[in-house]
Short mmCIF file of C-alpha atoms and ligand atoms in Angstrom, two decimals:
data_model
loop_
_atom_site.label_atom_id
_atom_site.label_comp_id
_atom_site.label_asym_id
_atom_site.label_seq_id
_atom_site.Cartn_x
_atom_site.Cartn_y
_atom_site.Cartn_z
CA MET A 1 -16.99 -16.41 8.19
CA SER A 2 -15.35 -13.46 9.85
CA VAL A 3 -15.06 -11.11 12.75
CA VAL A 4 -16.70 -7.84 11.79
CA ILE A 5 -15.09 -4.79 13.37
CA LEU A 6 -17.29 -1.73 13.21
CA ASP A 7 -15.18 1.40 13.12
CA PHE A 8 -16.36 4.37 15.13
CA GLY A 9 -13.26 6.39 14.34
CA SER A 10 -10.73 5.18 16.90
CA GLN A 11 -7.14 5.50 15.80
CA TYR A 12 -6.72 1.93 17.05
CA THR A 13 -9.41 0.29 14.91
CA HIS A 14 -7.00 -1.34 12.52
CA LEU A 15 -4.84 -2.37 15.41
CA ILE A 16 -7.84 -4.40 16.62
CA ALA A 17 -7.99 -5.96 13.16
CA ARG A 18 -4.30 -6.72 13.32
CA ARG A 19 -4.64 -8.39 16.73
CA VAL A 20 -7.48 -10.51 15.40
CA ARG A 21 -5.26 -11.51 12.46
CA GLU A 22 -2.49 -12.37 14.91
CA LEU A 23 -4.98 -14.69 16.56
CA ARG A 24 -5.41 -16.22 13.11
CA ALA A 25 -9.01 -15.18 12.66
CA TYR A 26 -10.25 -13.41 9.56
CA SER A 27 -11.52 -9.91 10.21
CA VAL A 28 -13.18 -7.18 8.19
CA VAL A 29 -13.35 -3.53 9.19
CA LEU A 30 -16.59 -1.79 8.20
CA PRO A 31 -17.74 1.76 8.93
CA GLY A 32 -19.52 2.04 12.28
CA ASP A 33 -22.82 2.79 10.59
CA ALA A 34 -22.47 0.13 7.85
CA ALA A 35 -25.78 -1.09 6.45
CA ALA A 36 -27.31 -4.30 7.75
CA ARG A 37 -26.71 -6.02 4.41
CA ALA A 38 -23.02 -5.18 4.38
CA ILE A 39 -22.65 -6.72 7.83
CA GLU A 40 -24.72 -9.80 7.04
CA GLN A 41 -22.76 -10.44 3.86
CA GLN A 42 -19.66 -11.04 5.95
CA ARG A 43 -21.41 -13.84 7.84
CA PRO A 44 -19.91 -12.66 11.13
CA GLN A 45 -19.19 -15.09 13.93
CA ALA A 46 -18.53 -12.15 16.25
CA VAL A 47 -18.75 -8.37 16.12
CA ILE A 48 -16.41 -5.85 17.75
CA LEU A 49 -17.49 -2.25 18.20
CA SER A 50 -14.41 -0.01 18.20
CA GLY A 51 -13.70 3.03 20.28
CA GLY A 52 -14.09 6.45 18.80
CA PRO A 53 -13.70 10.16 19.43
CA SER A 54 -17.44 10.81 19.84
CA SER A 55 -19.40 10.76 23.03
CA VAL A 56 -22.59 8.70 22.99
CA PHE A 57 -24.27 12.03 23.76
CA ASP A 58 -23.14 13.72 20.56
CA PRO A 59 -26.08 14.21 18.25
CA GLY A 60 -24.04 12.99 15.29
CA ALA A 61 -22.50 9.99 17.08
CA ARG A 62 -22.59 7.00 14.76
CA GLN A 63 -24.56 3.96 15.78
CA PRO A 64 -24.27 0.40 14.61
CA SER A 65 -27.04 -1.19 12.61
CA GLU A 66 -29.58 -3.03 14.79
CA VAL A 67 -28.78 -6.16 12.81
CA VAL A 68 -25.73 -6.55 15.07
CA PHE A 69 -28.11 -7.57 17.84
CA SER A 70 -30.25 -9.92 15.81
CA LEU A 71 -27.41 -12.00 14.35
CA GLY A 72 -27.20 -14.03 17.52
CA VAL A 73 -23.41 -13.66 17.74
CA PRO A 74 -21.28 -12.31 20.61
CA VAL A 75 -20.51 -8.60 20.54
CA LEU A 76 -17.57 -6.90 22.23
CA GLY A 77 -17.71 -3.14 22.71
CA ILE A 78 -14.43 -1.34 23.31
CA CYS A 79 -14.48 2.10 25.00
CA TYR A 80 -17.10 4.01 22.98
CA GLY A 81 -18.39 0.60 21.92
CA MET A 82 -18.96 -0.41 25.55
CA GLN A 83 -20.72 2.86 26.31
CA TYR A 84 -22.93 2.36 23.29
CA LEU A 85 -23.84 -1.15 24.48
CA ALA A 86 -24.59 0.06 28.00
CA ARG A 87 -26.99 2.72 26.67
CA ARG A 88 -28.53 0.50 24.03
CA PHE A 89 -29.54 -2.06 26.65
CA GLY A 90 -30.90 0.46 29.13
CA GLY A 91 -27.93 1.41 31.31
CA ARG A 92 -26.66 4.89 31.99
CA VAL A 93 -23.56 6.72 30.76
CA GLU A 94 -22.37 9.95 32.29
CA ARG A 95 -20.35 12.65 30.69
CA GLY A 96 -16.91 13.48 32.05
CA GLY A 97 -16.50 13.03 35.74
CA ARG A 98 -14.62 9.77 35.76
CA ALA A 99 -12.22 10.38 32.92
CA GLU A 100 -9.14 8.16 32.85
CA TYR A 101 -6.14 8.47 30.56
CA GLY A 102 -3.11 6.23 30.41
CA LYS A 103 -2.12 3.23 32.47
CA ALA A 104 -4.46 1.74 35.04
CA TRP A 105 -4.58 -1.56 36.88
CA LEU A 106 -7.58 -3.83 37.27
CA THR A 107 -8.32 -4.19 40.97
CA SER A 108 -10.69 -7.06 40.28
CA TYR A 109 -11.68 -9.14 37.27
CA SER A 110 -13.71 -12.26 36.60
CA GLY A 111 -15.79 -13.98 33.96
CA LEU A 112 -15.18 -15.42 30.52
CA LEU A 113 -13.27 -12.46 29.09
CA PHE A 114 -10.62 -12.69 31.78
CA ALA A 115 -10.28 -16.48 31.83
CA GLY A 116 -6.72 -17.65 32.34
CA LEU A 117 -5.50 -14.34 33.74
CA SER A 118 -3.97 -14.03 37.14
CA GLY A 119 -1.97 -11.46 39.04
CA GLU A 120 -1.63 -7.84 38.06
CA VAL A 121 -3.46 -6.80 34.90
CA GLN A 122 -2.37 -3.48 33.46
CA VAL A 123 -4.74 -1.79 31.01
CA TRP A 124 -4.72 1.34 28.87
CA MET A 125 -7.53 3.81 29.42
CA SER A 126 -8.54 6.75 27.29
CA HIS A 127 -12.06 7.95 28.00
CA ALA A 128 -14.01 10.89 29.34
CA ASP A 129 -17.53 9.42 29.65
CA ALA A 130 -18.20 6.50 31.97
CA VAL A 131 -20.87 3.87 32.48
CA THR A 132 -22.51 4.61 35.83
CA GLU A 133 -25.51 2.30 35.76
CA LEU A 134 -25.70 -1.14 34.20
CA PRO A 135 -28.48 -2.37 31.94
CA PRO A 136 -30.84 -4.76 33.71
CA GLY A 137 -29.34 -8.22 34.11
CA TRP A 138 -25.78 -7.10 33.33
CA ARG A 139 -22.85 -7.28 35.71
CA VAL A 140 -19.48 -5.67 36.26
CA VAL A 141 -16.62 -8.04 35.44
CA ALA A 142 -13.66 -5.74 36.03
CA ALA A 143 -12.86 -2.54 37.91
CA THR A 144 -9.92 -0.20 38.41
CA ALA A 145 -9.19 2.02 41.41
CA ASP A 146 -10.74 4.99 39.60
CA ASN A 147 -13.43 3.22 37.67
CA PRO A 148 -15.77 0.66 39.24
CA VAL A 149 -17.09 -0.23 35.77
CA ALA A 150 -14.03 -1.14 33.69
CA ALA A 151 -15.67 -4.14 32.01
CA ILE A 152 -19.23 -5.46 31.82
CA GLN A 153 -21.20 -8.37 30.40
CA ASP A 154 -24.82 -9.31 29.99
CA GLY A 155 -26.48 -12.18 31.84
CA GLU A 156 -26.31 -14.57 28.90
CA GLY A 157 -22.65 -14.11 28.10
CA ARG A 158 -23.34 -12.71 24.66
CA TYR A 159 -22.55 -9.02 25.04
CA PHE A 160 -19.34 -7.71 26.54
CA GLY A 161 -17.86 -4.29 27.06
CA VAL A 162 -14.39 -3.14 28.09
CA GLN A 163 -13.68 0.47 28.91
CA PHE A 164 -9.96 -0.01 28.27
CA HIS A 165 -8.16 -0.82 25.01
CA PRO A 166 -7.15 -4.51 24.92
CA GLU A 167 -5.59 -4.02 21.45
CA VAL A 168 -2.72 -1.70 22.44
CA ALA A 169 0.69 -2.75 23.72
CA HIS A 170 0.09 -0.89 26.99
CA THR A 171 -2.48 -3.56 27.83
CA PRO A 172 0.08 -6.37 27.96
CA LYS A 173 -2.49 -9.13 28.51
CA GLY A 174 -4.92 -7.68 25.98
CA MET A 175 -4.29 -10.51 23.54
CA THR A 176 -5.55 -13.03 26.10
CA ILE A 177 -8.73 -10.99 26.53
CA LEU A 178 -9.29 -10.78 22.77
CA GLN A 179 -8.51 -14.48 22.40
CA ASN A 180 -11.02 -15.30 25.14
CA PHE A 181 -13.63 -13.32 23.24
CA LEU A 182 -12.91 -15.11 19.96
CA GLU A 183 -13.02 -18.46 21.73
CA LEU A 184 -16.30 -17.89 23.52
CA ALA A 185 -17.72 -16.80 20.15
CA GLY A 186 -16.42 -19.99 18.52
CA VAL A 187 -14.63 -17.99 15.82
CA GLU A 188 -12.74 -20.09 13.29
CA ARG A 189 -9.01 -19.54 13.55
CA ASP A 190 -7.70 -20.57 10.15
CA TRP A 191 -6.53 -17.24 8.76
CA THR A 192 -3.08 -17.16 7.16
CA PRO A 193 -1.01 -14.45 5.43
CA ASP A 194 -2.15 -15.90 2.08
CA HIS A 195 -5.51 -14.33 2.81
CA ALA A 196 -3.88 -10.93 3.15
CA LEU A 197 -2.14 -11.45 -0.17
CA GLU A 198 -5.41 -12.46 -1.81
CA ALA A 199 -7.15 -9.40 -0.39
CA ALA A 200 -4.40 -7.06 -1.62
CA LEU A 201 -4.41 -8.65 -5.08
CA GLU A 202 -8.16 -8.43 -5.22
CA GLU A 203 -8.16 -4.74 -4.32
CA VAL A 204 -5.52 -3.88 -6.89
CA ARG A 205 -7.27 -5.86 -9.64
CA ARG A 206 -10.67 -4.42 -8.85
CA ARG A 207 -9.58 -0.79 -8.72
CA ALA A 208 -6.95 -0.73 -11.40
CA ALA A 209 -8.48 -3.07 -13.98
CA GLY A 210 -7.92 -1.58 -17.42
CA GLU A 211 -6.07 1.43 -15.97
CA ARG A 212 -2.40 2.39 -15.86
CA VAL A 213 -0.57 2.52 -12.56
CA LEU A 214 2.61 4.43 -11.75
CA LEU A 215 4.82 3.52 -8.82
CA ALA A 216 8.02 4.88 -7.34
CA VAL A 217 10.37 2.23 -6.00
CA SER A 218 13.10 3.09 -3.55
CA GLY A 219 14.56 -0.35 -3.03
CA GLY A 220 12.98 -0.60 0.40
CA VAL A 221 10.75 -3.49 1.39
CA ASP A 222 7.43 -1.63 1.10
CA SER A 223 7.79 -0.28 -2.42
CA SER A 224 9.51 -3.45 -3.66
CA THR A 225 6.73 -5.66 -2.29
CA LEU A 226 4.18 -3.33 -3.86
CA ALA A 227 5.91 -3.58 -7.24
CA LEU A 228 5.80 -7.38 -6.97
CA LEU A 229 2.14 -7.23 -6.02
CA LEU A 230 1.28 -5.15 -9.11
CA ALA A 231 3.20 -7.57 -11.29
CA ARG A 232 1.46 -10.57 -9.72
CA ALA A 233 -1.94 -8.89 -10.12
CA GLU A 234 -1.07 -8.40 -13.79
CA VAL A 235 -2.20 -4.79 -13.82
CA ASP A 236 -0.66 -2.36 -16.31
CA HIS A 237 2.07 -0.80 -14.18
CA THR A 238 5.31 1.14 -14.53
CA ALA A 239 7.72 1.20 -11.61
CA VAL A 240 10.14 4.12 -11.65
CA PHE A 241 13.37 3.70 -9.73
CA VAL A 242 15.31 6.93 -9.41
CA ASP A 243 19.02 6.31 -8.86
CA HIS A 244 20.00 9.50 -7.06
CA GLY A 245 23.54 8.28 -6.55
CA LEU A 246 23.06 8.17 -2.78
CA LEU A 247 22.44 4.42 -2.66
CA ARG A 248 24.58 1.77 -1.07
CA LEU A 249 27.12 -0.37 -2.89
CA GLY A 250 25.42 -2.65 -5.40
CA GLU A 251 21.94 -1.60 -4.29
CA ARG A 252 20.69 -0.47 -7.66
CA GLU A 253 21.72 -3.70 -9.37
CA GLU A 254 20.19 -5.76 -6.59
CA VAL A 255 16.84 -4.00 -6.87
CA GLU A 256 16.86 -4.19 -10.66
CA ARG A 257 17.62 -7.89 -10.59
CA ALA A 258 14.99 -8.77 -8.01
CA LEU A 259 12.18 -6.74 -9.53
CA SER A 260 12.85 -7.59 -13.14
CA ALA A 261 13.01 -11.28 -12.30
CA ALA A 262 9.53 -11.00 -10.78
CA GLY A 263 8.09 -9.48 -13.93
CA VAL A 264 7.97 -5.87 -12.70
CA ASN A 265 7.98 -3.34 -15.53
CA LEU A 266 10.90 -1.32 -14.16
CA VAL A 267 12.30 1.94 -15.48
CA THR A 268 15.56 3.02 -13.83
CA VAL A 269 16.40 6.69 -14.14
CA ASP A 270 20.06 7.54 -13.78
CA ALA A 271 19.88 10.93 -12.07
CA ARG A 272 23.18 10.70 -10.20
CA GLU A 273 24.79 13.68 -11.87
CA ARG A 274 21.75 15.88 -11.33
CA PHE A 275 21.57 15.20 -7.59
CA LEU A 276 25.31 15.68 -7.13
CA VAL A 277 25.20 19.04 -8.85
CA ALA A 278 22.19 20.14 -6.79
CA LEU A 279 23.92 19.08 -3.57
CA GLN A 280 27.25 20.69 -4.35
CA GLY A 281 28.65 22.64 -1.39
CA VAL A 282 25.54 22.09 0.77
CA SER A 283 26.32 21.20 4.41
CA ASP A 284 23.06 21.75 6.25
CA PRO A 285 21.23 18.42 6.58
CA GLU A 286 17.77 19.95 6.33
CA ALA A 287 18.82 21.80 3.18
CA LYS A 288 20.13 18.49 1.78
CA ARG A 289 16.82 16.82 2.52
CA LYS A 290 14.86 19.60 0.84
CA ILE A 291 17.04 19.55 -2.25
CA ILE A 292 16.80 15.78 -2.55
CA GLY A 293 13.02 15.86 -2.08
CA ARG A 294 12.63 18.60 -4.65
CA GLU A 295 14.87 16.97 -7.23
CA PHE A 296 13.15 13.66 -6.72
CA ILE A 297 9.75 15.14 -7.40
CA GLU A 298 11.06 16.90 -10.50
CA VAL A 299 12.57 13.71 -11.89
CA PHE A 300 9.45 11.77 -11.05
CA LYS A 301 7.17 14.33 -12.69
CA GLU A 302 9.26 14.27 -15.85
CA GLN A 303 9.02 10.49 -15.95
CA ALA A 304 5.28 10.53 -15.29
CA ALA A 305 4.79 12.95 -18.20
CA GLU A 306 7.03 10.96 -20.50
CA LEU A 307 5.67 7.53 -19.67
CA GLY A 308 2.08 8.53 -18.91
CA PRO A 309 -0.74 9.16 -18.74
CA PHE A 310 -1.45 7.20 -15.58
CA ARG A 311 -4.64 7.12 -13.57
CA PHE A 312 -3.21 5.71 -10.35
CA LEU A 313 -0.18 6.30 -8.22
CA ALA A 314 0.56 3.23 -6.09
CA GLN A 315 2.22 3.89 -2.74
CA GLY A 316 3.50 1.49 -0.10
CA THR A 317 1.88 3.47 2.71
CA LEU A 318 1.58 1.40 5.90
CA TYR A 319 -0.96 1.65 8.66
CA PRO A 320 1.39 3.44 11.10
CA ASP A 321 1.88 6.14 8.42
CA VAL A 322 -1.88 6.47 8.10
CA ILE A 323 -2.23 6.90 11.86
CA GLU A 324 0.56 9.48 11.92
CA SER A 325 -1.14 11.59 9.32
CA ALA A 326 -4.69 10.78 10.42
CA GLY A 327 -7.32 13.42 10.19
CA GLY A 328 -5.96 14.92 7.01
CA SER A 329 -7.38 15.01 3.53
CA GLY A 330 -6.23 12.58 0.87
CA ALA A 331 -3.18 14.71 0.26
CA ALA A 332 -2.23 14.82 3.92
CA ASN A 333 -2.43 11.06 3.96
CA ILE A 334 0.51 10.78 1.64
CA LYS A 335 3.34 9.42 3.70
CA SER A 336 4.99 12.51 5.13
CA HIS A 337 8.13 10.63 6.10
CA HIS A 338 8.15 8.96 2.74
CA ASN A 339 11.32 7.56 1.31
CA VAL A 340 10.80 9.70 -1.74
CA GLY A 341 9.93 12.87 0.10
CA GLY A 342 6.17 12.74 -0.36
CA LEU A 343 4.69 13.17 -3.79
CA PRO A 344 2.50 16.23 -4.12
CA ALA A 345 -1.23 16.14 -4.77
CA GLU A 346 -0.70 18.40 -7.79
CA LEU A 347 0.42 15.30 -9.69
CA GLY A 348 -3.28 14.59 -9.85
CA PHE A 349 -3.25 10.83 -9.43
CA GLU A 350 -5.70 8.66 -7.61
CA LEU A 351 -3.90 6.79 -4.86
CA LEU A 352 -3.66 3.03 -4.68
CA GLU A 353 -2.43 2.01 -1.24
CA PRO A 354 -3.13 -1.68 -0.73
CA PHE A 355 -0.94 -1.88 2.41
CA ARG A 356 -2.60 0.97 4.27
CA PHE A 357 -4.03 -1.38 6.89
CA LEU A 358 -0.92 -3.50 7.30
CA PHE A 359 2.12 -3.30 9.53
CA LYS A 360 5.72 -3.63 8.44
CA ASP A 361 6.09 -7.25 9.52
CA GLU A 362 2.92 -8.12 7.62
CA VAL A 363 4.30 -6.52 4.47
CA ARG A 364 7.47 -8.57 4.95
CA GLU A 365 5.25 -11.66 5.05
CA LEU A 366 3.64 -10.61 1.77
CA GLY A 367 7.09 -10.00 0.33
CA LEU A 368 7.97 -13.56 1.26
CA LEU A 369 4.86 -14.92 -0.45
CA LEU A 370 5.60 -12.84 -3.54
CA GLY A 371 9.19 -14.08 -3.75
CA LEU A 372 11.04 -10.92 -2.71
CA PRO A 373 14.65 -11.95 -1.98
CA ASP A 374 15.62 -11.81 1.69
CA THR A 375 18.42 -9.34 0.93
CA ILE A 376 15.71 -6.75 0.28
CA ARG A 377 12.94 -8.16 2.45
CA LEU A 378 14.94 -8.28 5.67
CA ARG A 379 17.10 -5.26 5.03
CA HIS A 380 17.60 -2.63 7.71
CA PRO A 381 15.70 0.65 7.27
CA PHE A 382 17.43 3.17 5.03
CA PRO A 383 16.56 6.87 4.87
CA GLY A 384 15.12 8.30 1.67
CA PRO A 385 17.91 10.90 1.34
CA GLY A 386 20.33 8.00 1.50
CA LEU A 387 24.02 8.41 2.09
CA ALA A 388 23.75 12.20 1.73
CA ILE A 389 22.73 12.47 5.38
CA ARG A 390 25.45 10.05 6.48
CA ILE A 391 28.14 12.28 5.05
CA LEU A 392 28.44 15.21 7.43
CA GLY A 393 29.15 18.36 5.47
CA PRO A 394 29.16 18.70 1.69
CA VAL A 395 28.60 15.59 -0.40
CA ASP A 396 30.87 14.74 -3.29
CA GLU A 397 31.63 11.69 -5.38
CA GLU A 398 34.85 10.89 -3.54
CA LYS A 399 33.17 10.87 -0.12
CA LEU A 400 30.26 8.86 -1.44
CA ASP A 401 32.69 6.29 -2.75
CA VAL A 402 34.55 6.10 0.58
CA LEU A 403 31.34 5.78 2.58
CA ARG A 404 29.85 3.21 0.24
CA ARG A 405 32.86 0.94 0.63
CA ALA A 406 33.01 1.43 4.42
CA ASP A 407 29.30 0.74 4.81
CA ASP A 408 29.63 -2.38 2.71
CA LEU A 409 32.52 -3.69 4.83
CA PHE A 410 30.62 -3.06 8.07
CA ILE A 411 27.33 -4.54 6.89
CA GLY A 412 29.10 -7.44 5.18
CA ALA A 413 30.96 -8.25 8.41
CA LEU A 414 27.71 -8.14 10.40
CA LYS A 415 26.20 -10.63 7.99
CA ASP A 416 29.26 -12.87 8.00
CA HIS A 417 29.13 -13.03 11.80
CA GLY A 418 25.40 -13.68 11.88
CA LEU A 419 24.81 -10.39 13.69
CA TYR A 420 22.88 -8.51 11.00
CA ASP A 421 19.46 -9.76 12.08
CA ASP A 422 20.23 -9.11 15.75
CA VAL A 423 20.40 -5.36 15.28
CA TRP A 424 17.56 -3.16 14.14
CA GLN A 425 19.75 -0.92 12.04
CA ALA A 426 23.46 -0.52 11.39
CA LEU A 427 25.20 2.23 9.50
CA ALA A 428 28.45 4.04 8.90
CA VAL A 429 28.85 7.81 9.07
CA LEU A 430 31.63 9.70 7.32
CA THR A 431 32.58 12.64 9.52
CA PRO A 432 34.37 15.73 8.19
CA VAL A 433 37.00 15.26 10.91
CA ARG A 434 40.46 14.19 9.88
CA SER A 435 42.74 12.74 12.47
CA VAL A 436 46.39 11.89 12.47
CA GLY A 437 47.65 8.36 12.19
CA VAL A 438 50.77 6.45 11.28
CA THR A 439 51.11 3.86 8.60
CA GLY A 440 54.57 2.45 8.28
CA ASP A 441 56.80 5.40 9.05
CA GLU A 442 54.46 7.92 7.60
CA ARG A 443 52.13 10.36 9.36
CA ARG A 444 48.81 10.42 7.58
CA TYR A 445 45.54 12.31 7.98
CA GLY A 446 42.48 10.22 7.40
CA TYR A 447 38.77 10.64 7.92
CA VAL A 448 37.13 9.57 11.17
CA LEU A 449 34.43 7.02 10.38
CA ALA A 450 31.71 6.40 12.94
CA LEU A 451 29.96 3.06 13.10
CA ARG A 452 26.51 2.88 14.61
CA ALA A 453 24.34 -0.14 15.34
CA VAL A 454 21.14 0.05 17.34
CA THR A 455 18.48 -2.15 18.79
CA SER A 456 14.93 -0.86 18.57
CA VAL A 457 11.34 -1.94 18.04
CA ASP A 458 10.10 0.83 15.83
CA GLY A 459 12.90 3.36 15.45
CA MET A 460 11.18 5.78 17.81
CA THR A 461 13.54 4.91 20.63
CA ALA A 462 16.77 2.97 20.32
CA ASP A 463 19.73 1.71 22.28
CA TRP A 464 23.24 1.12 21.00
CA ALA A 465 23.85 -2.51 20.16
CA ARG A 466 26.26 -4.39 22.41
CA LEU A 467 28.23 -5.88 19.52
CA PRO A 468 31.00 -8.28 20.57
CA HIS A 469 34.34 -6.56 21.10
CA ASP A 470 36.11 -9.07 18.89
CA PHE A 471 33.78 -8.25 16.08
CA LEU A 472 34.25 -4.49 16.49
CA ASP A 473 37.98 -5.05 16.65
CA GLU A 474 37.97 -6.94 13.38
CA VAL A 475 35.89 -4.28 11.61
CA ALA A 476 37.99 -1.43 13.00
CA ARG A 477 41.15 -3.08 11.65
CA ARG A 478 39.73 -4.04 8.31
CA ILE A 479 38.22 -0.70 7.32
CA PRO A 480 41.38 1.49 7.41
CA GLN A 481 43.33 -1.37 5.90
CA ARG A 482 41.09 -1.58 2.88
CA ILE A 483 40.09 2.07 2.68
CA PRO A 484 43.21 4.21 3.15
CA GLU A 485 41.17 7.45 3.15
CA ILE A 486 39.86 6.40 6.58
CA GLY A 487 42.29 6.82 9.46
CA ARG A 488 40.21 6.10 12.49
CA VAL A 489 37.08 4.14 13.37
CA VAL A 490 34.84 4.96 16.34
CA TYR A 491 31.69 3.25 17.64
CA ASP A 492 28.73 5.36 18.69
CA LEU A 493 27.41 4.67 22.23
CA THR A 494 24.53 7.15 22.15
CA SER A 495 20.99 5.94 22.71
CA LYS A 496 17.87 7.59 21.27
CA PRO A 497 16.92 9.82 23.00
CA PRO A 498 19.00 11.91 23.45
CA GLY A 499 20.59 11.08 20.10
CA THR A 500 18.80 10.16 16.89
CA ILE A 501 19.69 7.09 14.88
CA GLU A 502 21.05 9.01 11.92
CA TRP A 503 23.78 11.58 12.55
CA GLU A 504 22.80 13.98 9.72
P1 XMP B 601 16.24 9.13 13.38
O1 XMP B 601 17.55 9.51 12.81
O2 XMP B 601 15.23 10.24 13.31
O3 XMP B 601 15.67 7.99 12.43
O4 XMP B 601 16.35 8.53 14.75
C1 XMP B 601 14.65 7.09 12.73
C2 XMP B 601 14.54 6.08 11.60
O5 XMP B 601 14.04 6.73 10.42
C3 XMP B 601 14.95 6.57 9.36
N1 XMP B 601 14.89 7.79 8.56
C4 XMP B 601 14.19 7.90 7.44
N2 XMP B 601 13.42 7.02 6.78
N3 XMP B 601 12.97 8.64 5.12
C5 XMP B 601 12.82 7.39 5.62
O6 XMP B 601 12.12 6.59 5.03
C6 XMP B 601 13.72 9.59 5.73
O7 XMP B 601 13.83 10.72 5.26
C7 XMP B 601 14.37 9.20 6.95
N4 XMP B 601 15.17 9.85 7.82
C8 XMP B 601 15.48 8.96 8.81
C9 XMP B 601 16.29 6.32 10.01
O8 XMP B 601 17.18 5.64 9.15
C10 XMP B 601 15.87 5.49 11.20
O9 XMP B 601 15.63 4.16 10.81
#
């Protein structure tokens, strides 16, 4: 029993699937033109037709199998899906003319889809074509100021169409609309994250049975969860963890402990010296990033050759990464903002990306089910180039040591005060500035250390965290006390934009 989502190429298709999962219903995404048998096999209780870039007038526009209309289950068409329904049942769609993009407000709404809603309903529109004539027996159930046909339904309450996107955050009441649809369709709502784990295990076992899988772990939640998944699936895997020396205090040991305990076949490569030499005297942050990316790929290639051959490369790519790089070939789909700099296609592996339809919080759920310790699972984001971009100017062992200890004191204090989970990300930056201070009777020049903590939803925008003054006071005292190389501590009050989260 499932909700079948037919994908006509919208970048939001898997967001629809995610919303359905949030409503605890099991959903399956199939290609828009999936065969009747493939659809029937899922025993759908409801079908959703996604949006898509095509116009219903395009000669190559994909069409759903006719079986969708003989299953006897409710169908919801979104955007392109609504236009398809309108045409299929004898209405009329016109090209262009009434295009709408961005926010709009429903001026009227009624019927089953909108049950329980009241007051202002904001929706997100993104369409060029518009339904201008309804199929016989259908009626309009919502309109906006610019579009008199924003939602429609047939006379029997089986077919529904919405011109807007209920699945996106810019349609704040979209979840109620989707829930209404699932309810009127009588969809079972017993889906749990265990199902997602089962599906991921099944995919890995099916594709990688009898093959060897290589994986790069960074210590972040995605790659760590993936390593645990491969171990749980009992596929022949090798996880390579490159210690580039730019990690936080105790991080390597923590990752090694957690993964080894879960049965991950882990190979740690100590490449600290190599990265330090390559970074010597380099100040420009972009140059640092390039060097780190290049060295990483070199080390990884050497390991792959030594430990190989491997058929698959497993990557913890998430759905937002897939959307970001949508439209590309397989190679372009490799996470461009990847923690490890993006592994090149020339490595010649087939990709195994079992999280490509999941969101970060869903991967955290899987991590929980797979026994990933909370220290890793709930850890703040950390950039692939690590502490190298938090040391402004050239990186050397002494500065790394100073920053590692300062970062540990700051993060440790946040945890001790129960503030760690309240901020999206916290970090310390070692500036090249030295400032005068007095300790005892002595004048002393110490580094200026900047502390930064931000609140954010996705890292795209951020605000500085209003940490309690007493807490900041305690940290600002403790750091120079314990780390004499640091003379002054400042707190960063810049939001993003105009600033970024990292200083670089
Ligand atoms: P900025 O500094 O651009 O950072 O505001 C936004 C978020 O991205 C993280 N970040 C990275 N993450 N690889 C990553 O996986 C990277 O190269 C990288 N650079 C920045 C940053 O820590 C923040 O969470």
